[in-house]
C-alpha cells in the first residue's frame, strides 16, 4: 500500500513537472538570454559608428563609466527623483486616504477623480504638464502666478529636476492612495471609537492607531514604486531630454544616450549591468523590509 502511494506521488510529481517545464523554460530563456547578451556586450568594444573597432574590451567599459562624472550625476538624480517621489506619494497618499475615508458629499466622484491620473500614460501626462500646466507663457501655473502679481516660472529651465519630480509624483500619488485607502478601510471602527471615548483626539488617533495599521501597506507601496521609479524614462524624454546639461539625466536615460544617441552598445550594456546591480540591491533591501513588517 505504501509503495502504491509513493509510486502515485512520484508519477503525479513527474506529471506536474512536465506540465510546468515549458513555462519555466520559456521564463528562464526570457530572462537569461537578454541578461547574458547584456553581460557579453558589456565586455566588448562594440560601437556602431566604428565597426572596425571591435573585440574583447575587458573592464574598459566599466572603467570608462565609473570614471565618467555623468554616471555619478545620473545616479544622484536617480536617487533624488526616487526619494522625493516616494516622500510625496507616501505622505500625500496617507493624508488623502484618511480624508477620503471620511463621509462627505460627492466622496465617490472625488475618489474616482483622485485615482484617475494613474491610468494616464506617462507620455501623455508629461505632455499635458509641459504644454498646459508648466508652460512659462500659456500654462495654468503661469496664469496663476500672473493672477497674484508674481513672475511666471520657466519650470524646465530653472527647476528641471523639480518639474520631473512633480510630474512623476502626480502620476504615482493615485497608486499610493488606492493601496492605502484599501488598507485603511480594514481598520476596526470599534478600536477607533474606543480610543475616542478614552479622550484621544484626531491627531492621536492618526499617529497611534491609523498609522501603525498602515505600516504594511506603506511598505508595499514603497517597494512597488521604487522598482518602477528606478526606470523612469518617458517623462524625461518628452520634457527635458535629460537637460539642461545633465540636470535631469537619470541612470535609465544615460543608458539610452549611450546606446541610441552615441551608438556605444558596449558602454550602454555596462551601464545596464550597473543598473541591474543597483536594482537588485534595492530589491533585496525592500523585500527584507516588507518581510519584517509582515512578520511583526
PDB file of C-alpha atoms in Angstrom:
ATOM      1  CA  UNK A   1       0.000   0.000   0.000  1.00  0.00           C
ATOM      2  CA  UNK A   2       2.831   2.367   0.894  1.00  0.00           C
ATOM      3  CA  UNK A   3       4.632   1.532  -2.335  1.00  0.00           C
ATOM      4  CA  UNK A   4       1.488   2.356  -4.305  1.00  0.00           C
ATOM      5  CA  UNK A   5       1.194   5.707  -2.585  1.00  0.00           C
ATOM      6  CA  UNK A   6       4.858   6.538  -3.174  1.00  0.00           C
ATOM      7  CA  UNK A   7       4.554   5.496  -6.825  1.00  0.00           C
ATOM      8  CA  UNK A   8       1.404   7.607  -7.249  1.00  0.00           C
ATOM      9  CA  UNK A   9       3.074  10.618  -5.714  1.00  0.00           C
ATOM     10  CA  UNK A  10       6.153  10.154  -7.910  1.00  0.00           C
ATOM     11  CA  UNK A  11       4.075   9.862 -11.077  1.00  0.00           C
ATOM     12  CA  UNK A  12       1.952  12.849 -10.063  1.00  0.00           C
ATOM     13  CA  UNK A  13       5.060  14.883  -9.349  1.00  0.00           C
ATOM     14  CA  UNK A  14       6.591  13.999 -12.713  1.00  0.00           C
ATOM     15  CA  UNK A  15       3.375  14.922 -14.486  1.00  0.00           C
ATOM     16  CA  UNK A  16       3.199  18.304 -12.745  1.00  0.00           C
ATOM     17  CA  UNK A  17       6.859  18.944 -13.584  1.00  0.00           C
ATOM     18  CA  UNK A  18       6.273  18.023 -17.228  1.00  0.00           C
ATOM     19  CA  UNK A  19       3.387  20.490 -17.365  1.00  0.00           C
ATOM     20  CA  UNK A  20       5.372  23.254 -15.660  1.00  0.00           C
ATOM     21  CA  UNK A  21       8.610  22.698 -17.570  1.00  0.00           C
ATOM     22  CA  UNK A  22       7.663  24.554 -20.812  1.00  0.00           C
ATOM     23  CA  UNK A  23       6.506  27.649 -18.945  1.00  0.00           C
ATOM     24  CA  UNK A  24       9.514  27.650 -16.606  1.00  0.00           C
ATOM     25  CA  UNK A  25      11.911  27.084 -19.520  1.00  0.00           C
ATOM     26  CA  UNK A  26      10.356  29.923 -21.514  1.00  0.00           C
ATOM     27  CA  UNK A  27      10.525  32.222 -18.493  1.00  0.00           C
ATOM     28  CA  UNK A  28      14.183  31.384 -17.893  1.00  0.00           C
ATOM     29  CA  UNK A  29      15.045  31.965 -21.553  1.00  0.00           C
ATOM     30  CA  UNK A  30      13.075  35.236 -21.470  1.00  0.00           C
ATOM     31  CA  UNK A  31      15.201  36.393 -18.532  1.00  0.00           C
ATOM     32  CA  UNK A  32      18.584  34.780 -19.058  1.00  0.00           C
ATOM     33  CA  UNK A  33      19.114  35.384 -22.794  1.00  0.00           C
ATOM     34  CA  UNK A  34      18.845  39.222 -22.611  1.00  0.00           C
ATOM     35  CA  UNK A  35      20.878  39.247 -19.399  1.00  0.00           C
ATOM     36  CA  UNK A  36      23.554  37.044 -20.944  1.00  0.00           C
ATOM     37  CA  UNK A  37      23.750  39.200 -24.077  1.00  0.00           C
ATOM     38  CA  UNK A  38      23.988  42.348 -21.961  1.00  0.00           C
ATOM     39  CA  UNK A  39      26.847  40.861 -19.959  1.00  0.00           C
ATOM     40  CA  UNK A  40      28.608  39.744 -23.145  1.00  0.00           C
ATOM     41  CA  UNK A  41      28.300  43.139 -24.848  1.00  0.00           C
ATOM     42  CA  UNK A  42      29.468  44.910 -21.671  1.00  0.00           C
ATOM     43  CA  UNK A  43      32.887  43.274 -22.139  1.00  0.00           C
ATOM     44  CA  UNK A  44      33.095  44.084 -25.862  1.00  0.00           C
ATOM     45  CA  UNK A  45      34.209  47.084 -27.895  1.00  0.00           C
ATOM     46  CA  UNK A  46      31.011  47.496 -29.864  1.00  0.00           C
ATOM     47  CA  UNK A  47      30.298  50.946 -31.267  1.00  0.00           C
ATOM     48  CA  UNK A  48      28.026  51.070 -34.314  1.00  0.00           C
ATOM     49  CA  UNK A  49      29.768  54.229 -35.567  1.00  0.00           C
ATOM     50  CA  UNK A  50      33.147  52.456 -35.553  1.00  0.00           C
ATOM     51  CA  UNK A  51      32.522  48.903 -36.779  1.00  0.00           C
ATOM     52  CA  UNK A  52      36.219  48.297 -37.312  1.00  0.00           C
ATOM     53  CA  UNK A  53      36.986  48.703 -33.612  1.00  0.00           C
ATOM     54  CA  UNK A  54      35.666  45.510 -32.102  1.00  0.00           C
ATOM     55  CA  UNK A  55      36.819  42.734 -29.843  1.00  0.00           C
ATOM     56  CA  UNK A  56      37.173  41.928 -26.177  1.00  0.00           C
ATOM     57  CA  UNK A  57      37.473  45.062 -24.043  1.00  0.00           C
ATOM     58  CA  UNK A  58      37.711  43.510 -20.601  1.00  0.00           C
ATOM     59  CA  UNK A  59      36.712  46.019 -17.949  1.00  0.00           C
ATOM     60  CA  UNK A  60      37.322  49.080 -20.130  1.00  0.00           C
ATOM     61  CA  UNK A  61      33.609  49.874 -20.483  1.00  0.00           C
ATOM     62  CA  UNK A  62      33.072  49.660 -16.731  1.00  0.00           C
ATOM     63  CA  UNK A  63      36.209  51.700 -16.050  1.00  0.00           C
ATOM     64  CA  UNK A  64      35.060  54.368 -18.502  1.00  0.00           C
ATOM     65  CA  UNK A  65      31.624  54.572 -16.906  1.00  0.00           C
ATOM     66  CA  UNK A  66      32.826  54.547 -13.304  1.00  0.00           C
ATOM     67  CA  UNK A  67      35.289  57.380 -14.036  1.00  0.00           C
ATOM     68  CA  UNK A  68      32.726  59.382 -16.018  1.00  0.00           C
ATOM     69  CA  UNK A  69      31.142  62.180 -13.947  1.00  0.00           C
ATOM     70  CA  UNK A  70      27.941  61.716 -15.953  1.00  0.00           C
ATOM     71  CA  UNK A  71      27.332  58.336 -14.284  1.00  0.00           C
ATOM     72  CA  UNK A  72      27.538  59.731 -10.770  1.00  0.00           C
ATOM     73  CA  UNK A  73      25.406  62.706 -11.749  1.00  0.00           C
ATOM     74  CA  UNK A  74      22.826  60.330 -13.211  1.00  0.00           C
ATOM     75  CA  UNK A  75      22.870  58.138 -10.105  1.00  0.00           C
ATOM     76  CA  UNK A  76      22.446  61.201  -7.899  1.00  0.00           C
ATOM     77  CA  UNK A  77      19.500  62.387  -9.988  1.00  0.00           C
ATOM     78  CA  UNK A  78      18.015  58.896  -9.825  1.00  0.00           C
ATOM     79  CA  UNK A  79      18.237  58.807  -6.029  1.00  0.00           C
ATOM     80  CA  UNK A  80      16.804  62.320  -5.696  1.00  0.00           C
ATOM     81  CA  UNK A  81      13.952  61.507  -8.069  1.00  0.00           C
ATOM     82  CA  UNK A  82      13.077  58.239  -6.352  1.00  0.00           C
ATOM     83  CA  UNK A  83      13.445  59.645  -2.845  1.00  0.00           C
ATOM     84  CA  UNK A  84      11.335  62.776  -3.323  1.00  0.00           C
ATOM     85  CA  UNK A  85       8.617  60.974  -5.269  1.00  0.00           C
ATOM     86  CA  UNK A  86       8.384  58.351  -2.526  1.00  0.00           C
ATOM     87  CA  UNK A  87       8.129  61.014   0.170  1.00  0.00           C
ATOM     88  CA  UNK A  88       5.423  62.945  -1.713  1.00  0.00           C
ATOM     89  CA  UNK A  89       3.375  59.895  -2.658  1.00  0.00           C
ATOM     90  CA  UNK A  90       3.556  58.129   0.705  1.00  0.00           C
ATOM     91  CA  UNK A  91       2.831  61.233   2.794  1.00  0.00           C
ATOM     92  CA  UNK A  92       0.236  62.603   0.355  1.00  0.00           C
ATOM     93  CA  UNK A  93      -1.341  59.175  -0.173  1.00  0.00           C
ATOM     94  CA  UNK A  94      -1.660  58.612   3.573  1.00  0.00           C
ATOM     95  CA  UNK A  95      -3.290  62.001   4.172  1.00  0.00           C
ATOM     96  CA  UNK A  96      -5.637  61.596   1.203  1.00  0.00           C
ATOM     97  CA  UNK A  97      -6.565  58.078   2.327  1.00  0.00           C
ATOM     98  CA  UNK A  98      -7.548  59.434   5.742  1.00  0.00           C
ATOM     99  CA  UNK A  99      -9.502  62.239   4.071  1.00  0.00           C
ATOM    100  CA  UNK A 100     -11.380  60.002   1.636  1.00  0.00           C
ATOM    101  CA  UNK A 101     -12.253  57.616   4.458  1.00  0.00           C
ATOM    102  CA  UNK A 102     -14.445  60.357   5.945  1.00  0.00           C
ATOM    103  CA  UNK A 103     -18.032  60.868   4.872  1.00  0.00           C
ATOM    104  CA  UNK A 104     -18.656  63.956   2.725  1.00  0.00           C
ATOM    105  CA  UNK A 105     -20.830  64.964  -0.207  1.00  0.00           C
ATOM    106  CA  UNK A 106     -19.514  63.663  -3.544  1.00  0.00           C
ATOM    107  CA  UNK A 107     -16.966  61.308  -1.982  1.00  0.00           C
ATOM    108  CA  UNK A 108     -17.419  58.690  -4.705  1.00  0.00           C
ATOM    109  CA  UNK A 109     -16.783  61.161  -7.507  1.00  0.00           C
ATOM    110  CA  UNK A 110     -13.804  62.632  -5.645  1.00  0.00           C
ATOM    111  CA  UNK A 111     -12.260  59.174  -5.246  1.00  0.00           C
ATOM    112  CA  UNK A 112     -12.583  58.454  -8.958  1.00  0.00           C
ATOM    113  CA  UNK A 113     -11.038  61.803  -9.888  1.00  0.00           C
ATOM    114  CA  UNK A 114      -8.189  61.342  -7.421  1.00  0.00           C
ATOM    115  CA  UNK A 115      -7.300  57.883  -8.749  1.00  0.00           C
ATOM    116  CA  UNK A 116      -7.725  58.661 -12.470  1.00  0.00           C
ATOM    117  CA  UNK A 117      -4.221  60.205 -13.068  1.00  0.00           C
ATOM    118  CA  UNK A 118      -2.682  56.776 -12.511  1.00  0.00           C
ATOM    119  CA  UNK A 119      -4.374  55.500 -15.686  1.00  0.00           C
ATOM    120  CA  UNK A 120      -2.928  58.260 -17.890  1.00  0.00           C
ATOM    121  CA  UNK A 121       0.042  57.151 -19.988  1.00  0.00           C
ATOM    122  CA  UNK A 122       3.368  58.669 -18.856  1.00  0.00           C
ATOM    123  CA  UNK A 123       3.993  60.284 -22.245  1.00  0.00           C
ATOM    124  CA  UNK A 124       0.549  61.902 -22.282  1.00  0.00           C
ATOM    125  CA  UNK A 125       0.823  63.190 -18.719  1.00  0.00           C
ATOM    126  CA  UNK A 126       4.281  64.621 -19.426  1.00  0.00           C
ATOM    127  CA  UNK A 127       2.950  66.444 -22.497  1.00  0.00           C
ATOM    128  CA  UNK A 128      -0.016  67.793 -20.531  1.00  0.00           C
ATOM    129  CA  UNK A 129       2.227  69.144 -17.799  1.00  0.00           C
ATOM    130  CA  UNK A 130       4.743  70.546 -20.281  1.00  0.00           C
ATOM    131  CA  UNK A 131       2.313  72.341 -22.602  1.00  0.00           C
ATOM    132  CA  UNK A 132      -0.724  73.057 -20.419  1.00  0.00           C
ATOM    133  CA  UNK A 133       0.472  73.326 -16.820  1.00  0.00           C
ATOM    134  CA  UNK A 134       4.132  74.417 -16.738  1.00  0.00           C
ATOM    135  CA  UNK A 135       4.404  76.407 -19.960  1.00  0.00           C
ATOM    136  CA  UNK A 136       6.040  79.752 -18.993  1.00  0.00           C
ATOM    137  CA  UNK A 137       3.660  81.806 -21.186  1.00  0.00           C
ATOM    138  CA  UNK A 138       0.421  79.876 -21.651  1.00  0.00           C
ATOM    139  CA  UNK A 139       0.452  77.389 -18.767  1.00  0.00           C
ATOM    140  CA  UNK A 140      -2.005  77.231 -15.897  1.00  0.00           C
ATOM    141  CA  UNK A 141       0.750  77.810 -13.330  1.00  0.00           C
ATOM    142  CA  UNK A 142       1.930  80.912 -15.229  1.00  0.00           C
ATOM    143  CA  UNK A 143      -1.655  82.206 -15.286  1.00  0.00           C
ATOM    144  CA  UNK A 144      -1.965  81.688 -11.516  1.00  0.00           C
ATOM    145  CA  UNK A 145       1.360  83.468 -10.955  1.00  0.00           C
ATOM    146  CA  UNK A 146       0.229  86.436 -13.034  1.00  0.00           C
ATOM    147  CA  UNK A 147      -3.085  86.459 -11.163  1.00  0.00           C
ATOM    148  CA  UNK A 148      -1.226  87.085  -7.904  1.00  0.00           C
ATOM    149  CA  UNK A 149       1.245  89.510  -9.477  1.00  0.00           C
ATOM    150  CA  UNK A 150       4.158  87.073  -9.439  1.00  0.00           C
ATOM    151  CA  UNK A 151       6.568  86.401 -12.308  1.00  0.00           C
ATOM    152  CA  UNK A 152       5.996  83.233 -14.295  1.00  0.00           C
ATOM    153  CA  UNK A 153       8.477  80.416 -13.749  1.00  0.00           C
ATOM    154  CA  UNK A 154      10.162  78.635 -16.637  1.00  0.00           C
ATOM    155  CA  UNK A 155       9.996  75.310 -14.872  1.00  0.00           C
ATOM    156  CA  UNK A 156      12.008  73.136 -17.225  1.00  0.00           C
ATOM    157  CA  UNK A 157      14.864  75.656 -17.459  1.00  0.00           C
ATOM    158  CA  UNK A 158      15.149  76.934 -13.903  1.00  0.00           C
ATOM    159  CA  UNK A 159      13.783  73.943 -11.943  1.00  0.00           C
ATOM    160  CA  UNK A 160      14.146  70.954 -14.283  1.00  0.00           C
ATOM    161  CA  UNK A 161      14.505  68.123 -11.771  1.00  0.00           C
ATOM    162  CA  UNK A 162      11.779  69.573  -9.563  1.00  0.00           C
ATOM    163  CA  UNK A 163       9.484  69.616 -12.593  1.00  0.00           C
ATOM    164  CA  UNK A 164      10.139  65.939 -13.291  1.00  0.00           C
ATOM    165  CA  UNK A 165       9.534  65.089  -9.625  1.00  0.00           C
ATOM    166  CA  UNK A 166       6.176  66.920  -9.702  1.00  0.00           C
ATOM    167  CA  UNK A 167       5.070  65.118 -12.871  1.00  0.00           C
ATOM    168  CA  UNK A 168       6.077  61.664 -11.645  1.00  0.00           C
ATOM    169  CA  UNK A 169       4.620  62.246  -8.179  1.00  0.00           C
ATOM    170  CA  UNK A 170       1.323  63.339  -9.759  1.00  0.00           C
ATOM    171  CA  UNK A 171       1.255  60.034 -11.639  1.00  0.00           C
ATOM    172  CA  UNK A 172       2.079  57.784  -8.695  1.00  0.00           C
ATOM    173  CA  UNK A 173       0.133  59.539  -5.933  1.00  0.00           C
ATOM    174  CA  UNK A 174      -3.143  57.836  -7.001  1.00  0.00           C
ATOM    175  CA  UNK A 175      -1.459  54.426  -6.764  1.00  0.00           C
ATOM    176  CA  UNK A 176      -0.382  55.096  -3.184  1.00  0.00           C
ATOM    177  CA  UNK A 177      -3.847  56.460  -2.415  1.00  0.00           C
ATOM    178  CA  UNK A 178      -5.541  53.364  -3.813  1.00  0.00           C
ATOM    179  CA  UNK A 179      -3.404  50.922  -1.794  1.00  0.00           C
ATOM    180  CA  UNK A 180      -3.567  52.931   1.425  1.00  0.00           C
ATOM    181  CA  UNK A 181      -7.293  53.643   1.131  1.00  0.00           C
ATOM    182  CA  UNK A 182      -7.941  49.926   0.715  1.00  0.00           C
ATOM    183  CA  UNK A 183      -5.820  49.224   3.794  1.00  0.00           C
ATOM    184  CA  UNK A 184      -7.443  51.898   5.938  1.00  0.00           C
ATOM    185  CA  UNK A 185     -10.900  50.511   5.178  1.00  0.00           C
ATOM    186  CA  UNK A 186      -9.918  47.344   7.042  1.00  0.00           C
ATOM    187  CA  UNK A 187      -9.263  49.332  10.224  1.00  0.00           C
ATOM    188  CA  UNK A 188     -11.541  48.245  13.068  1.00  0.00           C
ATOM    189  CA  UNK A 189     -14.012  51.062  13.796  1.00  0.00           C
ATOM    190  CA  UNK A 190     -14.524  49.781  17.355  1.00  0.00           C
ATOM    191  CA  UNK A 191     -10.860  50.382  18.103  1.00  0.00           C
ATOM    192  CA  UNK A 192     -11.116  53.959  16.881  1.00  0.00           C
ATOM    193  CA  UNK A 193     -14.305  54.579  18.824  1.00  0.00           C
ATOM    194  CA  UNK A 194     -12.752  53.158  21.987  1.00  0.00           C
ATOM    195  CA  UNK A 195      -9.775  55.499  21.600  1.00  0.00           C
ATOM    196  CA  UNK A 196     -12.077  58.478  21.135  1.00  0.00           C
ATOM    197  CA  UNK A 197     -14.092  57.534  24.211  1.00  0.00           C
ATOM    198  CA  UNK A 198     -10.819  57.476  26.166  1.00  0.00           C
ATOM    199  CA  UNK A 199     -10.227  61.072  25.117  1.00  0.00           C
ATOM    200  CA  UNK A 200      -7.912  60.616  22.123  1.00  0.00           C
ATOM    201  CA  UNK A 201      -8.141  63.412  19.565  1.00  0.00           C
ATOM    202  CA  UNK A 202      -7.885  63.102  15.768  1.00  0.00           C
ATOM    203  CA  UNK A 203      -4.108  63.593  15.787  1.00  0.00           C
ATOM    204  CA  UNK A 204      -3.567  60.939  18.464  1.00  0.00           C
ATOM    205  CA  UNK A 205      -5.847  58.508  16.628  1.00  0.00           C
ATOM    206  CA  UNK A 206      -3.886  59.084  13.420  1.00  0.00           C
ATOM    207  CA  UNK A 207      -0.420  58.576  14.925  1.00  0.00           C
ATOM    208  CA  UNK A 208      -1.178  55.745  17.360  1.00  0.00           C
ATOM    209  CA  UNK A 209      -3.891  53.765  15.544  1.00  0.00           C
ATOM    210  CA  UNK A 210      -4.200  54.654  11.852  1.00  0.00           C
ATOM    211  CA  UNK A 211      -0.506  54.986  11.007  1.00  0.00           C
ATOM    212  CA  UNK A 212       0.587  51.703  12.687  1.00  0.00           C
ATOM    213  CA  UNK A 213      -2.279  49.973  10.884  1.00  0.00           C
ATOM    214  CA  UNK A 214      -0.987  51.291   7.523  1.00  0.00           C
ATOM    215  CA  UNK A 215       2.594  50.200   8.178  1.00  0.00           C
ATOM    216  CA  UNK A 216       2.441  47.103   5.980  1.00  0.00           C
ATOM    217  CA  UNK A 217       0.590  48.871   3.164  1.00  0.00           C
ATOM    218  CA  UNK A 218       3.144  51.690   3.185  1.00  0.00           C
ATOM    219  CA  UNK A 219       5.954  49.132   2.899  1.00  0.00           C
ATOM    220  CA  UNK A 220       4.268  47.552  -0.128  1.00  0.00           C
ATOM    221  CA  UNK A 221       3.774  50.977  -1.748  1.00  0.00           C
ATOM    222  CA  UNK A 222       7.430  51.858  -1.236  1.00  0.00           C
ATOM    223  CA  UNK A 223       8.636  48.537  -2.666  1.00  0.00           C
ATOM    224  CA  UNK A 224       6.471  48.621  -5.793  1.00  0.00           C
ATOM    225  CA  UNK A 225       7.034  52.302  -6.512  1.00  0.00           C
ATOM    226  CA  UNK A 226      10.778  52.160  -6.066  1.00  0.00           C
ATOM    227  CA  UNK A 227      11.139  49.308  -8.567  1.00  0.00           C
ATOM    228  CA  UNK A 228       9.281  51.308 -11.227  1.00  0.00           C
ATOM    229  CA  UNK A 229      10.780  54.710 -10.337  1.00  0.00           C
ATOM    230  CA  UNK A 230      14.302  53.431 -10.983  1.00  0.00           C
ATOM    231  CA  UNK A 231      13.349  53.105 -14.667  1.00  0.00           C
ATOM    232  CA  UNK A 232      11.651  56.472 -15.257  1.00  0.00           C
ATOM    233  CA  UNK A 233      12.278  57.462 -18.867  1.00  0.00           C
ATOM    234  CA  UNK A 234       9.261  58.756 -20.821  1.00  0.00           C
ATOM    235  CA  UNK A 235       8.725  61.843 -18.645  1.00  0.00           C
ATOM    236  CA  UNK A 236      12.361  62.897 -19.071  1.00  0.00           C
ATOM    237  CA  UNK A 237      12.444  62.136 -22.790  1.00  0.00           C
ATOM    238  CA  UNK A 238       9.288  64.163 -23.538  1.00  0.00           C
ATOM    239  CA  UNK A 239      10.041  67.197 -21.359  1.00  0.00           C
ATOM    240  CA  UNK A 240      13.750  67.906 -20.846  1.00  0.00           C
ATOM    241  CA  UNK A 241      15.674  65.229 -22.809  1.00  0.00           C
ATOM    242  CA  UNK A 242      17.946  64.880 -19.809  1.00  0.00           C
ATOM    243  CA  UNK A 243      18.871  68.572 -19.719  1.00  0.00           C
ATOM    244  CA  UNK A 244      19.766  71.267 -19.223  1.00  0.00           C
ATOM    245  CA  UNK A 245      23.130  69.541 -19.382  1.00  0.00           C
ATOM    246  CA  UNK A 246      22.760  66.512 -17.134  1.00  0.00           C
ATOM    247  CA  UNK A 247      20.339  68.125 -14.679  1.00  0.00           C
ATOM    248  CA  UNK A 248      17.562  65.590 -15.282  1.00  0.00           C
ATOM    249  CA  UNK A 249      19.558  62.653 -16.656  1.00  0.00           C
ATOM    250  CA  UNK A 250      18.886  59.567 -14.574  1.00  0.00           C
ATOM    251  CA  UNK A 251      20.506  56.165 -14.969  1.00  0.00           C
ATOM    252  CA  UNK A 252      17.912  54.880 -17.455  1.00  0.00           C
ATOM    253  CA  UNK A 253      18.246  57.962 -19.645  1.00  0.00           C
ATOM    254  CA  UNK A 254      22.052  57.801 -19.505  1.00  0.00           C
ATOM    255  CA  UNK A 255      21.907  54.239 -20.853  1.00  0.00           C
ATOM    256  CA  UNK A 256      19.618  55.489 -23.633  1.00  0.00           C
ATOM    257  CA  UNK A 257      22.122  58.220 -24.525  1.00  0.00           C
ATOM    258  CA  UNK A 258      24.992  55.757 -24.697  1.00  0.00           C
ATOM    259  CA  UNK A 259      23.072  53.173 -26.737  1.00  0.00           C
ATOM    260  CA  UNK A 260      20.824  55.102 -29.121  1.00  0.00           C
ATOM    261  CA  UNK A 261      22.482  58.520 -29.394  1.00  0.00           C
ATOM    262  CA  UNK A 262      26.186  57.641 -29.125  1.00  0.00           C
ATOM    263  CA  UNK A 263      25.638  54.125 -30.558  1.00  0.00           C
ATOM    264  CA  UNK A 264      28.084  52.741 -27.990  1.00  0.00           C
ATOM    265  CA  UNK A 265      26.471  49.385 -27.257  1.00  0.00           C
ATOM    266  CA  UNK A 266      29.350  48.164 -25.091  1.00  0.00           C
ATOM    267  CA  UNK A 267      29.273  51.103 -22.694  1.00  0.00           C
ATOM    268  CA  UNK A 268      25.477  51.093 -22.629  1.00  0.00           C
ATOM    269  CA  UNK A 269      25.491  47.402 -21.734  1.00  0.00           C
ATOM    270  CA  UNK A 270      27.935  48.083 -18.902  1.00  0.00           C
ATOM    271  CA  UNK A 271      25.560  50.774 -17.688  1.00  0.00           C
ATOM    272  CA  UNK A 272      22.725  48.266 -17.881  1.00  0.00           C
ATOM    273  CA  UNK A 273      24.663  45.818 -15.710  1.00  0.00           C
ATOM    274  CA  UNK A 274      25.317  48.555 -13.157  1.00  0.00           C
ATOM    275  CA  UNK A 275      21.606  49.399 -13.194  1.00  0.00           C
ATOM    276  CA  UNK A 276      20.717  45.724 -12.653  1.00  0.00           C
ATOM    277  CA  UNK A 277      23.082  45.506  -9.678  1.00  0.00           C
ATOM    278  CA  UNK A 278      21.639  48.693  -8.182  1.00  0.00           C
ATOM    279  CA  UNK A 279      18.063  47.480  -8.704  1.00  0.00           C
ATOM    280  CA  UNK A 280      18.820  44.129  -7.081  1.00  0.00           C
ATOM    281  CA  UNK A 281      20.421  45.778  -4.063  1.00  0.00           C
ATOM    282  CA  UNK A 282      17.330  47.945  -3.636  1.00  0.00           C
ATOM    283  CA  UNK A 283      15.019  44.957  -4.190  1.00  0.00           C
ATOM    284  CA  UNK A 284      16.791  42.827  -1.560  1.00  0.00           C
ATOM    285  CA  UNK A 285      16.591  45.661   0.957  1.00  0.00           C
ATOM    286  CA  UNK A 286      12.916  46.261   0.251  1.00  0.00           C
ATOM    287  CA  UNK A 287      11.950  42.575   0.342  1.00  0.00           C
ATOM    288  CA  UNK A 288      13.594  42.248   3.752  1.00  0.00           C
ATOM    289  CA  UNK A 289      11.819  45.388   4.951  1.00  0.00           C
ATOM    290  CA  UNK A 290       8.422  44.135   3.800  1.00  0.00           C
ATOM    291  CA  UNK A 291       9.049  40.658   5.226  1.00  0.00           C
ATOM    292  CA  UNK A 292       9.991  42.186   8.563  1.00  0.00           C
ATOM    293  CA  UNK A 293       6.803  44.246   8.623  1.00  0.00           C
ATOM    294  CA  UNK A 294       4.686  41.222   7.685  1.00  0.00           C
ATOM    295  CA  UNK A 295       6.227  39.147  10.474  1.00  0.00           C
ATOM    296  CA  UNK A 296       5.580  41.874  13.016  1.00  0.00           C
TER     297      UNK A 296
END
